[in-house]
Coordinates of C-alpha atoms in Angstrom, one line a residue:
X1 CA -0.2 0.2 0.1
X2 CA 2.7 2.3 0.8
X3 CA 4.4 1.6 -2.7
X4 CA 1.2 2.5 -4.4
X5 CA 1.4 5.7 -2.6
X6 CA 4.4 6.4 -3.3
X7 CA 4.3 6.2 -7.1
X8 CA 1.1 8.0 -7.1
X9 CA 2.7 11.1 -5.4
X10 CA 5.7 10.5 -7.9
X11 CA 3.6 10.3 -11.1
X12 CA 2.0 13.8 -9.7
X13 CA 5.1 15.4 -9.5
X14 CA 6.3 14.5 -12.6
X15 CA 3.3 15.8 -14.0
X16 CA 3.4 19.2 -12.7
X17 CA 7.2 19.5 -13.2
X18 CA 6.5 19.1 -16.6
X19 CA 3.9 21.0 -17.2
X20 CA 6.0 24.3 -15.8
X21 CA 8.8 23.2 -18.0
X22 CA 6.6 23.5 -20.9
X23 CA 5.4 27.1 -19.9
X24 CA 8.9 28.4 -19.2
X25 CA 9.8 27.2 -22.6
X26 CA 7.0 28.7 -24.0
X27 CA 8.0 32.1 -22.6
X28 CA 11.3 32.0 -22.9
X29 CA 10.5 31.2 -26.8
X30 CA 9.1 35.1 -26.5
X31 CA 12.5 36.2 -25.1
X32 CA 15.1 38.2 -27.2
X33 CA 16.2 41.5 -28.5
X34 CA 15.2 43.4 -31.8
X35 CA 17.9 44.6 -33.9
X36 CA 17.5 47.4 -36.3
X37 CA 19.2 47.0 -40.1
X38 CA 19.4 49.9 -41.6
X39 CA 17.8 49.8 -45.3
X40 CA 19.5 51.7 -48.6
X41 CA 16.9 53.8 -49.8
X42 CA 16.3 56.8 -52.6
X43 CA 15.2 60.5 -51.1
X44 CA 14.3 63.4 -52.7
X45 CA 14.9 66.8 -51.5
X46 CA 13.1 70.3 -51.3
X47 CA 14.8 72.9 -50.5
X48 CA 15.0 77.0 -50.6
X49 CA 17.0 79.9 -49.5
X50 CA 19.2 82.9 -50.6
X51 CA 22.7 83.1 -51.8
X52 CA 25.4 85.4 -51.2
X53 CA 27.5 86.0 -54.1
X54 CA 30.9 87.8 -52.7
X55 CA 32.0 91.1 -54.4
X56 CA 32.7 94.7 -54.3
X57 CA 29.6 95.9 -53.0
X58 CA 27.4 95.9 -49.8
X59 CA 26.5 92.7 -48.1
X60 CA 22.5 93.0 -48.8
X61 CA 22.7 94.2 -52.0
X62 CA 24.3 91.0 -52.7
X63 CA 21.9 88.6 -51.7
X64 CA 19.1 86.6 -53.8
X65 CA 16.9 83.9 -53.8
X66 CA 17.7 80.7 -54.3
X67 CA 16.0 77.2 -54.9
X68 CA 17.5 73.5 -55.1
X69 CA 15.9 70.2 -55.9
X70 CA 17.7 66.7 -55.3
X71 CA 17.1 62.9 -55.9
X72 CA 19.4 60.8 -54.5
X73 CA 19.9 57.5 -52.7
X74 CA 21.7 57.0 -49.3
X75 CA 23.6 53.8 -49.5
X76 CA 24.7 53.2 -46.1
X77 CA 23.9 55.1 -43.0
X78 CA 27.5 57.2 -43.6
X79 CA 27.3 57.4 -47.3
X80 CA 25.0 58.8 -50.1
X81 CA 25.1 61.0 -53.2
X82 CA 22.4 63.1 -54.7
X83 CA 22.2 64.8 -58.4
X84 CA 20.9 68.6 -57.2
X85 CA 19.6 71.5 -59.5
X86 CA 20.3 74.5 -57.8
X87 CA 18.9 78.0 -60.1
X88 CA 17.3 81.0 -59.5
X89 CA 19.1 84.5 -59.7
X90 CA 22.9 85.2 -58.8
X91 CA 24.2 89.1 -58.2
X92 CA 27.0 91.1 -58.7
X93 CA 28.0 94.9 -57.3
X94 CA 30.8 97.5 -58.3
X95 CA 31.6 100.9 -57.1
X96 CA 30.9 104.2 -58.9
X97 CA 33.7 106.1 -57.0
X98 CA 34.7 106.5 -53.4
X99 CA 32.0 108.8 -52.0
X100 CA 29.0 107.2 -54.3
X101 CA 26.9 104.4 -53.0
X102 CA 27.8 101.1 -54.2
X103 CA 25.3 99.3 -57.1
X104 CA 24.4 95.9 -58.1
X105 CA 22.8 94.1 -61.0
X106 CA 21.5 90.6 -61.0
X107 CA 21.4 87.6 -63.9
X108 CA 19.8 84.4 -63.8
X109 CA 21.5 80.8 -63.4
X110 CA 21.2 76.7 -63.6
X111 CA 23.6 75.0 -61.5
X112 CA 23.2 71.1 -61.7
X113 CA 26.0 69.0 -59.8
X114 CA 26.7 65.3 -58.5
X115 CA 27.4 65.6 -54.6
X116 CA 28.4 63.5 -52.4
X117 CA 27.5 63.5 -48.5
X118 CA 28.4 62.4 -45.8
X119 CA 26.8 61.5 -42.4
X120 CA 28.6 61.5 -39.3
X121 CA 25.5 60.3 -37.2
X122 CA 25.5 57.1 -39.5
X123 CA 29.0 56.1 -38.1
X124 CA 26.6 54.8 -34.7
X125 CA 23.3 54.3 -36.4
X126 CA 20.2 54.5 -35.0
X127 CA 16.9 54.8 -36.4
X128 CA 16.2 56.6 -33.3
X129 CA 18.6 59.5 -33.6
X130 CA 17.1 62.6 -33.9
X131 CA 19.7 64.7 -35.8
X132 CA 22.0 63.8 -38.7
X133 CA 24.8 66.2 -39.3
X134 CA 27.7 66.2 -42.2
X135 CA 29.3 67.2 -45.6
X136 CA 28.8 67.9 -48.8
X137 CA 31.6 67.3 -51.5
X138 CA 30.5 68.1 -55.5
X139 CA 31.0 69.1 -58.6
X140 CA 28.6 70.8 -61.2
X141 CA 28.0 73.4 -64.2
X142 CA 27.1 76.8 -63.7
X143 CA 25.3 77.5 -66.9
X144 CA 24.3 81.6 -66.5
X145 CA 22.3 83.4 -69.2
X146 CA 22.8 86.4 -71.2
X147 CA 21.8 90.1 -69.3
X148 CA 19.4 92.0 -70.5
X149 CA 20.9 94.0 -73.3
X150 CA 20.0 97.3 -72.2
X151 CA 21.1 97.1 -68.7
X152 CA 24.5 95.5 -70.1
X153 CA 25.3 98.1 -72.4
X154 CA 24.2 100.9 -69.7
X155 CA 26.5 98.9 -67.9
X156 CA 29.2 98.7 -69.6
X157 CA 29.1 102.0 -71.2
X158 CA 29.3 103.4 -67.3
X159 CA 32.3 100.9 -66.9
X160 CA 34.2 102.1 -69.5
X161 CA 33.8 105.9 -69.1
X162 CA 36.4 108.6 -67.7
X163 CA 34.2 108.5 -64.6
X164 CA 34.8 105.4 -63.4
X165 CA 38.0 104.7 -65.0
X166 CA 40.2 107.3 -65.7
X167 CA 43.0 106.0 -67.8
X168 CA 39.7 104.8 -70.3
X169 CA 41.8 101.4 -71.4
X170 CA 39.9 99.3 -68.9
X171 CA 37.5 96.2 -70.3
X172 CA 35.2 95.8 -67.0
X173 CA 32.7 93.2 -68.3
X174 CA 33.2 90.2 -70.8
X175 CA 30.7 89.7 -73.7
X176 CA 27.2 89.5 -72.9
X177 CA 26.4 85.9 -73.8
X178 CA 25.5 82.5 -71.9
X179 CA 28.8 80.5 -70.6
X180 CA 28.8 77.1 -68.6
X181 CA 31.5 77.0 -66.0
X182 CA 32.7 74.1 -64.0
X183 CA 31.4 74.8 -60.4
X184 CA 33.0 73.2 -57.3
X185 CA 31.4 73.1 -54.2
X186 CA 32.2 72.1 -50.6
X187 CA 29.4 72.6 -47.4
X188 CA 27.7 71.4 -44.6
X189 CA 23.8 69.9 -43.6
X190 CA 21.9 69.3 -40.6
X191 CA 19.1 67.6 -40.8
X192 CA 16.3 66.7 -37.7
X193 CA 13.9 63.9 -38.1
X194 CA 10.6 64.5 -37.8
X195 CA 9.5 60.5 -39.0
X196 CA 10.7 57.5 -40.5
X197 CA 10.2 58.9 -44.1
X198 CA 10.4 63.0 -43.2
X199 CA 13.3 65.0 -41.8
X200 CA 13.7 69.0 -42.2
X201 CA 17.3 70.8 -42.5
X202 CA 19.2 73.5 -43.3
X203 CA 22.3 73.0 -45.7
X204 CA 25.1 75.8 -46.2
X205 CA 27.2 75.6 -49.2
X206 CA 30.4 77.3 -50.5
X207 CA 30.7 77.3 -54.5
X208 CA 33.9 78.5 -56.5
X209 CA 33.5 78.8 -60.5
X210 CA 34.9 80.3 -63.6
X211 CA 35.4 84.3 -63.5
X212 CA 32.5 85.0 -66.3
X213 CA 29.9 84.1 -64.2
X214 CA 29.3 87.5 -63.0
X215 CA 30.9 89.1 -66.2
X216 CA 33.3 91.1 -64.5
X217 CA 36.2 90.8 -66.4
X218 CA 38.7 90.6 -63.5
X219 CA 40.8 87.7 -64.1
X220 CA 41.9 88.6 -68.0
X221 CA 40.2 88.4 -71.2
X222 CA 41.5 84.7 -71.4
X223 CA 38.6 84.6 -68.8
X224 CA 41.3 83.2 -65.8
X225 CA 40.3 83.8 -62.2
X226 CA 37.3 82.5 -60.5
X227 CA 34.5 83.7 -59.0
X228 CA 32.4 82.3 -56.0
X229 CA 29.1 82.3 -54.2
X230 CA 27.7 81.0 -50.8
X231 CA 24.0 79.1 -50.4
X232 CA 21.8 78.9 -47.2
X233 CA 19.1 76.7 -47.8
X234 CA 16.2 75.1 -45.9
X235 CA 13.9 72.2 -47.0
X236 CA 12.4 68.7 -46.5
X237 CA 14.2 65.5 -47.4
X238 CA 11.7 62.8 -48.1
X239 CA 12.7 59.0 -48.5
X240 CA 11.1 56.9 -50.9
X241 CA 10.6 53.4 -49.2
X242 CA 11.3 52.2 -45.9
X243 CA 14.5 53.4 -44.3
X244 CA 15.5 50.2 -41.7
X245 CA 14.0 46.9 -41.2
X246 CA 13.9 45.1 -37.9
X247 CA 15.3 41.6 -37.2
X248 CA 14.4 39.5 -34.0
X249 CA 16.8 37.6 -32.1
X250 CA 15.7 34.9 -30.0
X251 CA 17.2 34.5 -26.6
X252 CA 19.4 31.1 -26.1
X253 CA 16.9 28.1 -25.0
X254 CA 17.1 27.0 -21.5
X255 CA 19.4 23.4 -20.5
X256 CA 16.3 20.4 -20.9
X257 CA 16.1 18.9 -17.8
X258 CA 15.1 15.8 -18.0
X259 CA 12.2 15.3 -15.1
X260 CA 11.4 11.2 -15.8
X261 CA 14.8 10.4 -14.8
X262 CA 14.2 11.3 -11.3
X263 CA 11.0 9.3 -11.6
X264 CA 12.7 6.5 -12.3
X265 CA 14.5 6.7 -9.1
X266 CA 11.8 7.0 -7.0
X267 CA 9.8 4.4 -8.8
X268 CA 11.8 1.9 -9.7
X269 CA 13.7 1.3 -6.3
X270 CA 13.5 -2.7 -6.1
X271 CA 14.1 -3.3 -10.2
X272 CA 16.3 0.3 -11.6
X273 CA 15.7 0.4 -15.4
X274 CA 18.9 -0.2 -17.3
X275 CA 21.0 2.8 -18.2
X276 CA 21.6 3.7 -21.5
X277 CA 24.7 5.7 -22.3
X278 CA 23.8 8.5 -24.5
X279 CA 26.0 8.7 -27.7
X280 CA 27.6 12.2 -29.3
X281 CA 29.5 13.1 -32.7
X282 CA 31.0 15.7 -33.6
X283 CA 30.6 16.2 -37.4
X284 CA 33.3 19.0 -38.6
X285 CA 32.8 20.7 -41.2
X286 CA 35.2 22.9 -43.8
X287 CA 34.9 26.9 -43.7
X288 CA 31.8 28.0 -45.5
X289 CA 30.6 24.4 -46.2
X290 CA 27.7 22.5 -45.9
X291 CA 28.8 19.0 -46.9
X292 CA 29.5 16.2 -44.8
X293 CA 32.7 15.1 -45.9
X294 CA 33.8 11.1 -46.4
X295 CA 35.8 11.4 -43.3
X296 CA 32.6 12.7 -41.1
X297 CA 30.4 10.1 -43.1
X298 CA 30.9 7.3 -40.3
X299 CA 29.9 9.8 -37.1
X300 CA 26.5 10.1 -39.3
X301 CA 25.9 6.1 -39.7
X302 CA 27.2 5.7 -35.7
X303 CA 24.2 8.0 -34.9
X304 CA 21.9 5.9 -37.1
X305 CA 23.2 2.4 -35.7
X306 CA 22.3 3.8 -32.3
X307 CA 18.9 5.1 -33.0
X308 CA 18.0 1.2 -34.6
X309 CA 20.0 -0.1 -31.7
X310 CA 17.7 1.8 -29.2
X311 CA 13.9 2.2 -30.6
X312 CA 13.1 4.7 -27.7
X313 CA 16.1 6.5 -28.4
X314 CA 15.9 10.2 -30.1
X315 CA 18.6 12.4 -31.6
X316 CA 19.6 16.2 -30.9
X317 CA 21.3 17.9 -33.5
X318 CA 22.9 21.9 -33.3
X319 CA 24.3 23.5 -36.4
X320 CA 27.0 26.0 -35.6
X321 CA 29.3 28.5 -37.3
X322 CA 32.6 30.0 -36.3
X323 CA 32.8 33.8 -35.1
X324 CA 36.1 34.2 -36.6
X325 CA 35.1 34.6 -40.5
X326 CA 31.9 35.7 -41.6
X327 CA 29.0 37.8 -40.4
X328 CA 25.7 36.8 -38.3
X329 CA 23.5 37.0 -41.4
X330 CA 26.0 34.6 -43.2
X331 CA 26.9 32.2 -40.1
X332 CA 23.4 31.9 -39.6
X333 CA 23.0 30.4 -43.0
X334 CA 25.5 28.2 -42.6
X335 CA 24.9 26.4 -38.9
X336 CA 21.4 25.7 -40.0
X337 CA 22.3 24.6 -43.1
X338 CA 24.9 21.9 -41.1
X339 CA 22.4 20.9 -39.1
X340 CA 19.7 20.2 -41.5
X341 CA 22.6 18.0 -44.2
X342 CA 22.9 15.6 -40.9
X343 CA 18.8 15.6 -40.8
X344 CA 18.6 14.6 -44.7
X345 CA 21.2 12.3 -44.6
X346 CA 19.6 10.2 -41.1
X347 CA 16.6 10.3 -43.1
X348 CA 16.8 9.6 -46.1
X349 CA 20.2 7.3 -46.3
X350 CA 19.2 5.6 -43.1
X351 CA 15.6 5.7 -43.4
X352 CA 15.2 7.1 -39.1
X353 CA 11.8 8.5 -38.4
X354 CA 11.4 12.3 -38.2
X355 CA 9.7 11.9 -35.1
X356 CA 12.9 10.9 -33.8
X357 CA 15.0 13.8 -34.8
X358 CA 15.2 17.7 -33.5
X359 CA 17.3 20.3 -35.0
X360 CA 18.3 23.8 -33.9
X361 CA 21.4 26.0 -34.9
X362 CA 23.0 28.9 -32.8
X363 CA 25.0 30.7 -36.1
X364 CA 28.6 32.2 -34.4
X365 CA 26.5 33.7 -31.3
X366 CA 27.3 30.3 -29.1
X367 CA 30.9 28.8 -29.6
X368 CA 31.1 25.2 -28.1
X369 CA 34.8 25.5 -28.9
X370 CA 37.9 27.5 -27.8
X371 CA 39.3 26.9 -31.3
X372 CA 38.1 29.0 -33.7
X373 CA 37.7 26.4 -36.5
X374 CA 35.9 23.4 -34.5
X375 CA 33.1 25.9 -34.3
X376 CA 32.2 24.9 -37.6
X377 CA 30.4 21.7 -36.6
X378 CA 27.1 20.0 -36.2
X379 CA 27.0 18.4 -32.6
X380 CA 24.9 15.0 -32.5
X381 CA 23.5 14.1 -29.0
X382 CA 21.1 10.7 -29.5
X383 CA 19.9 9.5 -26.3

């Protein structure tokens, strides 16, 4: 009678512990970390602001409006490039004499350019960052239209007059025609994130171009010399597509505790069950390979022989990759492939039932061996 009570108590304890173990496993599978992965994407920029053209005139008289549109691609969190078109108006000034006001005149132009953009905030990438900041460098062309003919003639007549130039031998303006000049730029940007798709930002660039840009012949008749201007614009940067994706990395599974062994020790006091020693085989692979080598094939047969000799036994196969080479994406694929190829061999070559095979893969996040190369392995434990 006492033996029956002992057996009943042991069975109830086993059921309770097994239920707890299942509940704990289900909770653990939901634990882990979320990793943010940058996604290359196209973007559109719409900007407006002002331009200051350097020259011999009061600062306020050399300010003019400016707009810019750009289409580009963000290749990495740090590196992006765009094709930009800047246009509207430029100004240049001249001084009538020492005691008279300084004057300015205006002209229109277009400036297409190819720009490289370096985002310093991307070196520590996170989609949660609010501020991006970096530098811009580009090369393009300044395509300037001709001035109004009456304005040009009046300006040229005055600048070549004795009132402006007593010597009478200075030609202050180039020929009034459109010109296409090489343009180089360098500047900085500051963007503030509004949403995953929209950023509002400020951009300042310094531009250096040929001396015919403002028509003033300060570099000689051959057009040598240079002109320069500064742009300051504000606007929106709109992402055309997803800027990042997420990847869930589950927490490592807890160690399996075989509660039924405790039951055996309690129930079968008079007649202990025969102890079956587990079988472990480590099947090693070559770098970047998921093929079982001939030298390792006997280990797979050992597992199959063990399972055939012990019909109640099952096998757990875990694939790994070494952390010394590759990255998480490559190593996850290799580890899974190394587990899959052993499972396939047991099922198709040796006829082991699928219900007796469990498998998992750890990538390179878990390293069972101290030696890096030994971690290109599938560890098989049958019991």
